[in-house]
Amino acid sequence: MKLSFHGAARSVTGSRHIVETPGCRLLLDCGLFQGRREEALRQNQDLGFDQKSIRAVLLSHAHIDHSGALPVLPKHGFSGKVYLTRATADLTELMLEDSARVQVNDCSYVNKKEQRRGKTCVRPLYNTDDVRKLVRRFEGSRYGDLLKIAPRVTASFHDAGHILGSAAIRVKYTARGNTTTVLFSGDLGRSNMPILRDPEPPLPCDVLILESTYGDRLHEADREIMKQQALDLLIHAKTHKSKIIVPAFAVGRTQDLVMRIKELVSEGRLDPIPIYIDSPLASRVTEVFRRHPECYDEETTRTFTSSGDLFASRYIHFVSSPEDSKRLNSIKGPCVIISASGMCEGGRVVHHLKHAIQDEANVIVFVGFQAEHTLGRKLVEGWDVVPIFGVPTPRRAQIVKFNGLSAHADRNDLLAYVRAINPLPAKIFIVHGEEKQALSLAAAIQGEHSKIEVAVPHVGSSHEV
Ligand SMILES: [Zn+2]
């Protein structure tokens, strides 16, 4: 068996790994690179491997850095199936349609400006037609189902507790009485997060491909501390009549935030302030949540059964039309605007930032990981002037980081995940983390388990296992 890594290797975006057995090449995830505009475009146009030779794709979850380059595959001759959980199938369809729309809109916006400067046009990677063609290849399955992918190759999905439908993927190859098992963690979630069940303990494997987004960091674990931080922020917004802009993944963090604020209001600790969920995806994503109660934890199942809608409230407004979104630019605070994309590399949030960033009363709250070279990363790093649609813009709004809401396992969770594999794997590849995080986690695992061979692969590298 051979493994090769074509993205999210010593970086966090563009998750693409290939498992190769004699006669069968499987692609684990096919994510979008995010970062410097030109470099990302190049890496998303050329996926770095022969797409015709891929027999099937196994998708860990719907986040765009794992799924966002899927519609590029059929354009280059891929004709196989895409295996995924049923909730991931529904979410991914929405995510990719939205990604196509955002790309088309952003390209036309940028092109208008570039043409004035006499520069060449940019083109979207794919449009909604390409997404429709891809979705026909989806093969949704339940957690735990044993899927026959090819002769001698099976696969199964196991709840990763990261977002709705997320899974670790186990691939088994059997030849001449010998079995080799590869477990790909996908993105791992955390215990006690809202809505979702805790990640399933890992099953035995020979080779583990492990994410390391927070490979050298620990999260603030205390739920009460996180709620107090949110409360302080909302009180600040009330006092200063400010806007709180939250760039967030439309799936996962947005729903968690709304659940937390609803808790604060229902406990009587906060008077409601208007919350605008400005993402055309949000109400459709809520529909997907309704269709997949098989992914809920017990508490959510109870709430869902009694109220019928996890997210509705008189102060929560779902914003769909572009006109209503533009109207938010001129409204006065206090209010919270939750909008995509999470890393501020496109979508409506960039327009909200443009209008709110120069007022020092406003606050920009980051709840997810910000990849290198994204606008989100520059803001988190405290840059005083940031490029917004290519225009250098002074930043006066406060920046707040909220790591406690992360949907990713932290260093201790990742180490515990490895420890739980019985018997331990012979080899671990650390992926989906910037170099520093990946190397730090690799050293910690190696220190604990001297017999395991731990590697941090480079993009384009391949390894016999
Ligand atoms: Zn993810």
GROMACS .gro file of C-alpha atoms and ligand atoms in nm:
model
  466
    1MET     CA    1   0.000   0.000   0.000
    2LYS     CA    2   0.117   0.351  -0.075
    3LEU     CA    3   0.011   0.685   0.073
    4SER     CA    4   0.072   1.023  -0.086
    5PHE     CA    5  -0.011   1.371   0.036
    6HIS     CA    6  -0.130   1.648  -0.194
    7GLY     CA    7  -0.249   1.917   0.042
    8ALA     CA    8  -0.295   1.996   0.413
    9ALA     CA    9   0.060   1.864   0.458
   10ARG     CA   10   0.254   2.107   0.679
   11SER     CA   11  -0.042   2.341   0.625
   12VAL     CA   12  -0.413   2.336   0.713
   13THR     CA   13  -0.606   2.384   0.392
   14GLY     CA   14  -0.654   2.178   0.076
   15SER     CA   15  -0.689   1.839   0.250
   16ARG     CA   16  -0.608   1.576  -0.019
   17HIS     CA   17  -0.447   1.241   0.050
   18ILE     CA   18  -0.425   0.933  -0.170
   19VAL     CA   19  -0.436   0.570  -0.052
   20GLU     CA   20  -0.309   0.341  -0.324
   21THR     CA   21  -0.339  -0.037  -0.341
   22PRO     CA   22  -0.255  -0.250  -0.645
   23GLY     CA   23  -0.519  -0.152  -0.902
   24CYS     CA   24  -0.700   0.105  -0.687
   25ARG     CA   25  -0.631   0.469  -0.598
   26LEU     CA   26  -0.859   0.632  -0.341
   27LEU     CA   27  -0.866   1.000  -0.263
   28LEU     CA   28  -0.932   1.099   0.099
   29ASP     CA   29  -1.093   1.446   0.087
   30CYS     CA   30  -1.053   1.697  -0.193
   31GLY     CA   31  -1.033   2.032  -0.018
   32LEU     CA   32  -0.986   2.386  -0.134
   33PHE     CA   33  -0.656   2.563  -0.071
   34GLN     CA   34  -0.702   2.901   0.096
   35GLY     CA   35  -0.434   3.162   0.134
   36ARG     CA   36  -0.259   3.402  -0.102
   37ARG     CA   37  -0.504   3.455  -0.386
   38GLU     CA   38  -0.277   3.364  -0.678
   39GLU     CA   39  -0.109   3.070  -0.508
   40ALA     CA   40  -0.446   2.931  -0.393
   41LEU     CA   41  -0.586   2.963  -0.744
   42ARG     CA   42  -0.292   2.771  -0.889
   43GLN     CA   43  -0.316   2.492  -0.630
   44ASN     CA   44  -0.689   2.463  -0.677
   45GLN     CA   45  -0.668   2.445  -1.055
   46ASP     CA   46  -0.393   2.184  -1.053
   47LEU     CA   47  -0.474   1.931  -0.781
   48GLY     CA   48  -0.130   1.776  -0.798
   49PHE     CA   49  -0.224   1.424  -0.914
   50ASP     CA   50  -0.378   1.242  -1.210
   51GLN     CA   51  -0.749   1.276  -1.146
   52LYS     CA   52  -0.849   1.016  -1.407
   53SER     CA   53  -0.670   0.748  -1.208
   54ILE     CA   54  -0.878   0.804  -0.893
   55ARG     CA   55  -1.128   0.521  -0.845
   56ALA     CA   56  -1.332   0.685  -0.567
   57VAL     CA   57  -1.325   0.968  -0.316
   58LEU     CA   58  -1.394   0.922   0.054
   59LEU     CA   59  -1.496   1.250   0.215
   60SER     CA   60  -1.448   1.310   0.588
   61HIS     CA   61  -1.677   1.613   0.624
   62ALA     CA   62  -1.837   1.907   0.450
   63HIS     CA   63  -1.598   2.190   0.545
   64ILE     CA   64  -1.473   2.356   0.231
   65ASP     CA   65  -1.104   2.298   0.310
   66HIS     CA   66  -1.190   1.926   0.282
   67SER     CA   67  -1.459   1.926   0.013
   68GLY     CA   68  -1.417   2.250  -0.183
   69ALA     CA   69  -1.213   2.119  -0.478
   70LEU     CA   70  -1.439   1.818  -0.546
   71PRO     CA   71  -1.621   1.985  -0.841
   72VAL     CA   72  -1.283   2.029  -1.014
   73LEU     CA   73  -1.234   1.647  -1.031
   74PRO     CA   74  -1.485   1.552  -1.306
   75LYS     CA   75  -1.351   1.833  -1.526
   76HIS     CA   76  -1.024   1.637  -1.543
   77GLY     CA   77  -1.163   1.292  -1.609
   78PHE     CA   78  -1.262   1.160  -1.266
   79SER     CA   79  -1.560   0.927  -1.315
   80GLY     CA   80  -1.591   0.745  -0.983
   81LYS     CA   81  -1.814   0.775  -0.678
   82VAL     CA   82  -1.781   1.005  -0.378
   83TYR     CA   83  -1.850   0.815  -0.054
   84LEU     CA   84  -1.961   1.016   0.249
   85THR     CA   85  -2.211   1.008   0.536
   86ARG     CA   86  -2.568   1.111   0.454
   87ALA     CA   87  -2.551   1.430   0.662
   88THR     CA   88  -2.219   1.518   0.495
   89ALA     CA   89  -2.381   1.460   0.153
   90ASP     CA   90  -2.660   1.709   0.228
   91LEU     CA   91  -2.426   1.964   0.384
   92THR     CA   92  -2.160   1.933   0.114
   93GLU     CA   93  -2.413   1.997  -0.160
   94LEU     CA   94  -2.508   2.325   0.011
   95MET     CA   95  -2.146   2.418   0.085
   96LEU     CA   96  -2.033   2.360  -0.274
   97GLU     CA   97  -2.327   2.546  -0.427
   98ASP     CA   98  -2.247   2.835  -0.196
   99SER     CA   99  -1.876   2.813  -0.276
  100ALA     CA  100  -1.957   2.827  -0.649
  101ARG     CA  101  -2.180   3.131  -0.599
  102VAL     CA  102  -1.924   3.309  -0.381
  103GLN     CA  103  -1.652   3.245  -0.639
  104VAL     CA  104  -1.864   3.373  -0.926
  105ASN     CA  105  -1.961   3.688  -0.728
  106ASP     CA  106  -1.609   3.755  -0.598
  107CYS     CA  107  -1.460   3.709  -0.945
  108SER     CA  108  -1.701   3.954  -1.103
  109TYR     CA  109  -1.639   4.205  -0.820
  110VAL     CA  110  -1.260   4.174  -0.851
  111ASN     CA  111  -1.276   4.179  -1.232
  112LYS     CA  112  -1.468   4.506  -1.234
  113LYS     CA  113  -1.186   4.663  -1.032
  114GLU     CA  114  -0.904   4.488  -1.220
  115GLN     CA  115  -1.042   4.588  -1.558
  116ARG     CA  116  -1.030   4.950  -1.451
  117ARG     CA  117  -0.664   4.899  -1.370
  118GLY     CA  118  -0.611   4.718  -1.700
  119LYS     CA  119  -0.536   4.379  -1.537
  120THR     CA  120  -0.647   4.038  -1.661
  121CYS     CA  121  -0.966   3.867  -1.547
  122VAL     CA  122  -0.991   3.591  -1.287
  123ARG     CA  123  -1.233   3.299  -1.341
  124PRO     CA  124  -1.419   3.088  -1.085
  125LEU     CA  125  -1.289   2.732  -1.040
  126TYR     CA  126  -1.637   2.595  -1.093
  127ASN     CA  127  -2.000   2.701  -1.115
  128THR     CA  128  -2.327   2.557  -0.985
  129ASP     CA  129  -2.360   2.331  -1.294
  130ASP     CA  130  -2.029   2.167  -1.207
  131VAL     CA  131  -2.154   2.116  -0.851
  132ARG     CA  132  -2.477   1.953  -0.974
  133LYS     CA  133  -2.275   1.711  -1.190
  134LEU     CA  134  -2.059   1.616  -0.894
  135VAL     CA  135  -2.346   1.566  -0.649
  136ARG     CA  136  -2.486   1.288  -0.874
  137ARG     CA  137  -2.179   1.086  -0.776
  138PHE     CA  138  -2.251   1.106  -0.401
  139GLU     CA  139  -2.305   0.774  -0.225
  140GLY     CA  140  -2.434   0.855   0.126
  141SER     CA  141  -2.389   0.597   0.398
  142ARG     CA  142  -2.451   0.552   0.771
  143TYR     CA  143  -2.185   0.557   1.037
  144GLY     CA  144  -2.036   0.209   1.075
  145ASP     CA  145  -2.160   0.066   0.740
  146LEU     CA  146  -1.899  -0.150   0.569
  147LEU     CA  147  -1.864  -0.022   0.213
  148LYS     CA  148  -1.713  -0.231  -0.065
  149ILE     CA  149  -1.509   0.021  -0.261
  150ALA     CA  150  -1.314  -0.216  -0.487
  151PRO     CA  151  -1.212  -0.583  -0.487
  152ARG     CA  152  -1.025  -0.637  -0.157
  153VAL     CA  153  -1.086  -0.278  -0.041
  154THR     CA  154  -1.352  -0.177   0.212
  155ALA     CA  155  -1.415   0.146   0.400
  156SER     CA  156  -1.627   0.271   0.690
  157PHE     CA  157  -1.713   0.605   0.849
  158HIS     CA  158  -1.695   0.671   1.226
  159ASP     CA  159  -1.833   0.977   1.406
  160ALA     CA  160  -1.557   1.237   1.448
  161GLY     CA  161  -1.772   1.480   1.652
  162HIS     CA  162  -1.640   1.782   1.458
  163ILE     CA  163  -1.941   1.905   1.254
  164LEU     CA  164  -2.271   1.746   1.155
  165GLY     CA  165  -2.194   1.426   0.962
  166SER     CA  166  -1.816   1.444   1.018
  167ALA     CA  167  -1.627   1.117   1.017
  168ALA     CA  168  -1.298   0.945   1.061
  169ILE     CA  169  -1.247   0.708   0.766
  170ARG     CA  170  -1.115   0.354   0.798
  171VAL     CA  171  -0.986   0.187   0.480
  172LYS     CA  172  -0.904  -0.186   0.481
  173TYR     CA  173  -0.707  -0.366   0.214
  174THR     CA  174  -0.683  -0.746   0.218
  175ALA     CA  175  -0.445  -0.948   0.000
  176ARG     CA  176  -0.314  -1.302   0.037
  177GLY     CA  177  -0.458  -1.332   0.387
  178ASN     CA  178  -0.294  -1.008   0.508
  179THR     CA  179  -0.495  -0.701   0.599
  180THR     CA  180  -0.362  -0.345   0.613
  181THR     CA  181  -0.583  -0.084   0.776
  182VAL     CA  182  -0.550   0.291   0.738
  183LEU     CA  183  -0.743   0.524   0.966
  184PHE     CA  184  -0.778   0.887   0.856
  185SER     CA  185  -0.894   1.104   1.146
  186GLY     CA  186  -1.043   1.378   0.923
  187ASP     CA  187  -1.092   1.674   1.156
  188LEU     CA  188  -1.150   1.558   1.511
  189GLY     CA  189  -1.398   1.733   1.735
  190ARG     CA  190  -1.409   1.763   2.112
  191SER     CA  191  -1.614   1.617   2.390
  192ASN     CA  192  -1.910   1.811   2.533
  193MET     CA  193  -1.963   2.037   2.236
  194PRO     CA  194  -2.318   2.158   2.162
  195ILE     CA  195  -2.544   1.950   1.936
  196LEU     CA  196  -2.299   1.675   1.836
  197ARG     CA  197  -2.203   1.351   1.999
  198ASP     CA  198  -1.847   1.312   2.128
  199PRO     CA  199  -1.591   1.169   1.882
  200GLU     CA  200  -1.603   0.788   1.862
  201PRO     CA  201  -1.299   0.614   2.011
  202PRO     CA  202  -1.063   0.513   1.728
  203LEU     CA  203  -1.070   0.155   1.598
  204PRO     CA  204  -0.748  -0.046   1.553
  205CYS     CA  205  -0.532   0.046   1.253
  206ASP     CA  206  -0.185  -0.016   1.113
  207VAL     CA  207  -0.143   0.338   0.985
  208LEU     CA  208  -0.301   0.653   1.123
  209ILE     CA  209  -0.329   0.979   0.931
  210LEU     CA  210  -0.389   1.233   1.206
  211GLU     CA  211  -0.488   1.599   1.191
  212SER     CA  212  -0.287   1.848   1.401
  213THR     CA  213  -0.463   2.185   1.366
  214TYR     CA  214  -0.412   2.251   1.738
  215GLY     CA  215  -0.117   2.014   1.776
  216ASP     CA  216   0.068   2.248   2.013
  217ARG     CA  217  -0.222   2.423   2.187
  218LEU     CA  218  -0.473   2.360   2.461
  219HIS     CA  219  -0.822   2.506   2.450
  220GLU     CA  220  -0.997   2.685   2.729
  221ALA     CA  221  -1.199   2.387   2.839
  222ASP     CA  222  -1.433   2.547   3.088
  223ARG     CA  223  -1.772   2.603   2.932
  224GLU     CA  224  -1.861   2.861   3.202
  225ILE     CA  225  -1.549   3.073   3.123
  226MET     CA  226  -1.643   3.069   2.754
  227LYS     CA  227  -1.995   3.181   2.833
  228GLN     CA  228  -1.866   3.462   3.057
  229GLN     CA  229  -1.640   3.584   2.772
  230ALA     CA  230  -1.937   3.587   2.537
  231LEU     CA  231  -2.144   3.771   2.797
  232ASP     CA  232  -1.875   4.040   2.849
  233LEU     CA  233  -1.860   4.093   2.477
  234LEU     CA  234  -2.236   4.128   2.437
  235ILE     CA  235  -2.252   4.373   2.730
  236HIS     CA  236  -1.973   4.575   2.563
  237ALA     CA  237  -2.181   4.585   2.246
  238LYS     CA  238  -2.484   4.711   2.440
  239THR     CA  239  -2.289   4.981   2.626
  240HIS     CA  240  -2.104   5.111   2.320
  241LYS     CA  241  -2.385   5.048   2.070
  242SER     CA  242  -2.131   4.856   1.871
  243LYS     CA  243  -2.145   4.591   1.608
  244ILE     CA  244  -1.990   4.254   1.677
  245ILE     CA  245  -1.882   4.092   1.354
  246VAL     CA  246  -1.820   3.718   1.374
  247PRO     CA  247  -1.664   3.559   1.064
  248ALA     CA  248  -1.769   3.197   1.105
  249PHE     CA  249  -1.802   2.879   0.907
  250ALA     CA  250  -2.171   2.866   0.811
  251VAL     CA  251  -2.190   2.514   0.943
  252GLY     CA  252  -2.092   2.437   1.298
  253ARG     CA  253  -1.963   2.751   1.467
  254THR     CA  254  -2.264   2.959   1.362
  255GLN     CA  255  -2.506   2.712   1.518
  256ASP     CA  256  -2.292   2.674   1.832
  257LEU     CA  257  -2.275   3.050   1.885
  258VAL     CA  258  -2.649   3.088   1.850
  259MET     CA  259  -2.706   2.804   2.099
  260ARG     CA  260  -2.468   2.969   2.353
  261ILE     CA  261  -2.633   3.312   2.323
  262LYS     CA  262  -2.977   3.152   2.358
  263GLU     CA  263  -2.856   2.983   2.677
  264LEU     CA  264  -2.739   3.319   2.822
  265VAL     CA  265  -3.073   3.481   2.743
  266SER     CA  266  -3.279   3.191   2.880
  267GLU     CA  267  -3.071   3.193   3.202
  268GLY     CA  268  -3.165   3.561   3.245
  269ARG     CA  269  -2.802   3.681   3.225
  270LEU     CA  270  -2.848   3.884   2.909
  271ASP     CA  271  -3.121   4.097   2.755
  272PRO     CA  272  -3.153   3.987   2.395
  273ILE     CA  273  -2.974   4.192   2.131
  274PRO     CA  274  -3.042   4.145   1.761
  275ILE     CA  275  -2.842   3.864   1.605
  276TYR     CA  276  -2.821   3.861   1.228
  277ILE     CA  277  -2.711   3.539   1.065
  278ASP     CA  278  -2.609   3.676   0.733
  279SER     CA  279  -2.539   3.374   0.523
  280PRO     CA  280  -2.768   3.249   0.249
  281LEU     CA  281  -2.664   2.905   0.368
  282ALA     CA  282  -2.783   2.936   0.725
  283SER     CA  283  -3.154   2.861   0.697
  284ARG     CA  284  -3.086   2.579   0.450
  285VAL     CA  285  -2.825   2.438   0.684
  286THR     CA  286  -3.084   2.447   0.963
  287GLU     CA  287  -3.302   2.231   0.738
  288VAL     CA  288  -3.018   1.982   0.707
  289PHE     CA  289  -2.983   1.977   1.086
  290ARG     CA  290  -3.357   1.895   1.108
  291ARG     CA  291  -3.317   1.607   0.863
  292HIS     CA  292  -3.034   1.441   1.056
  293PRO     CA  293  -3.130   1.381   1.419
  294GLU     CA  294  -2.916   1.063   1.399
  295CYS     CA  295  -2.616   1.294   1.450
  296TYR     CA  296  -2.743   1.466   1.771
  297ASP     CA  297  -2.628   1.411   2.124
  298GLU     CA  298  -2.891   1.330   2.389
  299GLU     CA  299  -2.942   1.687   2.514
  300THR     CA  300  -3.004   1.819   2.163
  301THR     CA  301  -3.240   1.534   2.083
  302ARG     CA  302  -3.446   1.636   2.389
  303THR     CA  303  -3.450   2.009   2.294
  304PHE     CA  304  -3.531   1.927   1.935
  305THR     CA  305  -3.814   1.694   2.032
  306SER     CA  306  -3.973   1.952   2.262
  307SER     CA  307  -3.921   2.275   2.064
  308GLY     CA  308  -3.899   2.150   1.706
  309ASP     CA  309  -3.643   2.414   1.611
  310LEU     CA  310  -3.304   2.451   1.772
  311PHE     CA  311  -3.230   2.801   1.645
  312ALA     CA  312  -3.552   3.004   1.630
  313SER     CA  313  -3.606   3.308   1.855
  314ARG     CA  314  -3.760   3.654   1.817
  315TYR     CA  315  -3.416   3.826   1.827
  316ILE     CA  316  -3.249   3.591   1.580
  317HIS     CA  317  -3.281   3.698   1.218
  318PHE     CA  318  -3.177   3.490   0.920
  319VAL     CA  319  -3.072   3.722   0.638
  320SER     CA  320  -3.113   3.578   0.291
  321SER     CA  321  -3.134   3.842   0.020
  322PRO     CA  322  -2.832   4.054  -0.084
  323GLU     CA  323  -3.045   4.368  -0.029
  324ASP     CA  324  -3.111   4.277   0.335
  325SER     CA  325  -2.743   4.197   0.377
  326LYS     CA  326  -2.647   4.542   0.242
  327ARG     CA  327  -2.898   4.705   0.478
  328LEU     CA  328  -2.693   4.568   0.769
  329ASN     CA  329  -2.408   4.798   0.664
  330SER     CA  330  -2.600   5.104   0.775
  331ILE     CA  331  -2.785   4.977   1.084
  332LYS     CA  332  -2.671   5.101   1.424
  333GLY     CA  333  -2.552   4.869   1.701
  334PRO     CA  334  -2.580   4.696   1.931
  335CYS     CA  335  -2.602   4.387   1.722
  336VAL     CA  336  -2.417   4.070   1.634
  337ILE     CA  337  -2.356   3.982   1.270
  338ILE     CA  338  -2.247   3.624   1.212
  339SER     CA  339  -2.137   3.577   0.853
  340ALA     CA  340  -1.923   3.359   0.628
  341SER     CA  341  -1.657   3.289   0.526
  342GLY     CA  342  -1.481   3.192   0.846
  343MET     CA  343  -1.135   3.301   0.728
  344CYS     CA  344  -1.264   3.623   0.563
  345GLU     CA  345  -1.135   3.515   0.223
  346GLY     CA  346  -1.467   3.574   0.051
  347GLY     CA  347  -1.840   3.600   0.104
  348ARG     CA  348  -2.056   3.858   0.275
  349VAL     CA  349  -1.839   3.896   0.583
  350VAL     CA  350  -1.578   4.085   0.380
  351HIS     CA  351  -1.839   4.355   0.306
  352HIS     CA  352  -1.933   4.376   0.675
  353LEU     CA  353  -1.567   4.409   0.770
  354LYS     CA  354  -1.523   4.683   0.512
  355HIS     CA  355  -1.800   4.885   0.675
  356ALA     CA  356  -1.727   4.812   1.041
  357ILE     CA  357  -1.349   4.787   1.063
  358GLN     CA  358  -1.270   5.155   1.096
  359ASP     CA  359  -1.490   5.218   1.402
  360GLU     CA  360  -1.309   5.153   1.730
  361ALA     CA  361  -1.635   5.070   1.913
  362ASN     CA  362  -1.682   4.762   1.696
  363VAL     CA  363  -1.543   4.420   1.771
  364ILE     CA  364  -1.439   4.145   1.530
  365VAL     CA  365  -1.457   3.806   1.698
  366PHE     CA  366  -1.270   3.506   1.563
  367VAL     CA  367  -1.404   3.167   1.663
  368GLY     CA  368  -1.216   2.938   1.426
  369PHE     CA  369  -0.868   2.870   1.300
  370GLN     CA  370  -0.725   3.131   1.060
  371ALA     CA  371  -0.490   2.991   0.796
  372GLU     CA  372  -0.170   3.172   0.699
  373HIS     CA  373  -0.205   3.459   0.448
  374THR     CA  374  -0.583   3.488   0.486
  375LEU     CA  375  -0.742   3.820   0.580
  376GLY     CA  376  -0.863   3.652   0.900
  377ARG     CA  377  -0.505   3.564   0.996
  378LYS     CA  378  -0.385   3.921   0.937
  379LEU     CA  379  -0.661   4.051   1.164
  380VAL     CA  380  -0.587   3.794   1.434
  381GLU     CA  381  -0.220   3.894   1.416
  382GLY     CA  382  -0.326   4.254   1.485
  383TRP     CA  383  -0.229   4.421   1.157
  384ASP     CA  384  -0.322   4.792   1.169
  385VAL     CA  385  -0.382   4.811   0.794
  386VAL     CA  386  -0.531   4.517   0.606
  387PRO     CA  387  -0.618   4.463   0.240
  388ILE     CA  388  -0.995   4.444   0.187
  389PHE     CA  389  -1.082   4.370  -0.177
  390GLY     CA  390  -0.725   4.473  -0.254
  391VAL     CA  391  -0.760   4.814  -0.087
  392PRO     CA  392  -0.536   4.886   0.215
  393THR     CA  393  -0.782   4.966   0.496
  394PRO     CA  394  -0.698   5.095   0.846
  395ARG     CA  395  -0.818   4.866   1.124
  396ARG     CA  396  -0.954   5.040   1.435
  397ALA     CA  397  -1.208   4.780   1.552
  398GLN     CA  398  -1.102   4.556   1.840
  399ILE     CA  399  -1.003   4.199   1.765
  400VAL     CA  400  -1.106   3.921   2.001
  401LYS     CA  401  -1.009   3.554   1.973
  402PHE     CA  402  -1.240   3.287   2.106
  403ASN     CA  403  -1.051   2.958   2.096
  404GLY     CA  404  -1.289   2.791   2.336
  405LEU     CA  405  -1.544   2.749   2.060
  406SER     CA  406  -1.308   2.563   1.834
  407ALA     CA  407  -1.454   2.250   1.678
  408HIS     CA  408  -1.108   2.091   1.678
  409ALA     CA  409  -0.947   1.858   1.925
  410ASP     CA  410  -0.656   2.019   2.111
  411ARG     CA  411  -0.313   1.871   2.181
  412ASN     CA  412  -0.431   1.665   2.478
  413ASP     CA  413  -0.733   1.534   2.285
  414LEU     CA  414  -0.508   1.430   1.994
  415LEU     CA  415  -0.262   1.253   2.223
  416ALA     CA  416  -0.553   1.076   2.396
  417TYR     CA  417  -0.687   0.967   2.055
  418VAL     CA  418  -0.357   0.797   1.971
  419ARG     CA  419  -0.339   0.635   2.316
  420ALA     CA  420  -0.688   0.491   2.269
  421ILE     CA  421  -0.589   0.288   1.961
  422ASN     CA  422  -0.543  -0.072   2.071
  423PRO     CA  423  -0.308  -0.214   1.954
  424LEU     CA  424  -0.113   0.101   1.868
  425PRO     CA  425  -0.051   0.170   1.497
  426ALA     CA  426   0.292   0.104   1.349
  427LYS     CA  427   0.302   0.434   1.168
  428ILE     CA  428   0.145   0.779   1.206
  429PHE     CA  429   0.141   1.057   0.947
  430ILE     CA  430   0.068   1.400   1.092
  431VAL     CA  431  -0.128   1.622   0.854
  432HIS     CA  432  -0.363   1.922   0.859
  433GLY     CA  433  -0.152   2.146   1.078
  434GLU     CA  434   0.096   2.423   1.013
  435GLU     CA  435   0.454   2.302   1.039
  436LYS     CA  436   0.502   2.418   1.397
  437GLN     CA  437   0.187   2.245   1.524
  438ALA     CA  438   0.250   1.929   1.322
  439LEU     CA  439   0.613   1.893   1.433
  440SER     CA  440   0.527   1.964   1.795
  441LEU     CA  441   0.255   1.698   1.798
  442ALA     CA  442   0.484   1.451   1.618
  443ALA     CA  443   0.752   1.502   1.885
  444ALA     CA  444   0.500   1.454   2.165
  445ILE     CA  445   0.366   1.129   2.014
  446GLN     CA  446   0.718   1.002   1.947
  447GLY     CA  447   0.819   1.085   2.304
  448GLU     CA  448   0.527   0.884   2.439
  449HIS     CA  449   0.544   0.589   2.198
  450SER     CA  450   0.898   0.516   2.084
  451LYS     CA  451   0.792   0.214   1.874
  452ILE     CA  452   0.557   0.412   1.648
  453GLU     CA  453   0.715   0.559   1.336
  454VAL     CA  454   0.591   0.919   1.322
  455ALA     CA  455   0.624   1.128   1.006
  456VAL     CA  456   0.521   1.479   0.906
  457PRO     CA  457   0.487   1.448   0.526
  458HIS     CA  458   0.556   1.724   0.275
  459VAL     CA  459   0.315   1.809  -0.006
  460GLY     CA  460   0.379   1.575  -0.300
  461SER     CA  461   0.558   1.310  -0.094
  462SER     CA  462   0.465   0.942  -0.116
  463HIS     CA  463   0.531   0.661   0.130
  464GLU     CA  464   0.515   0.281   0.120
  465VAL     CA  465   0.330   0.140   0.420
  466ZN      ZN  466  -1.332   2.086   0.949
   0.00000   0.00000   0.00000
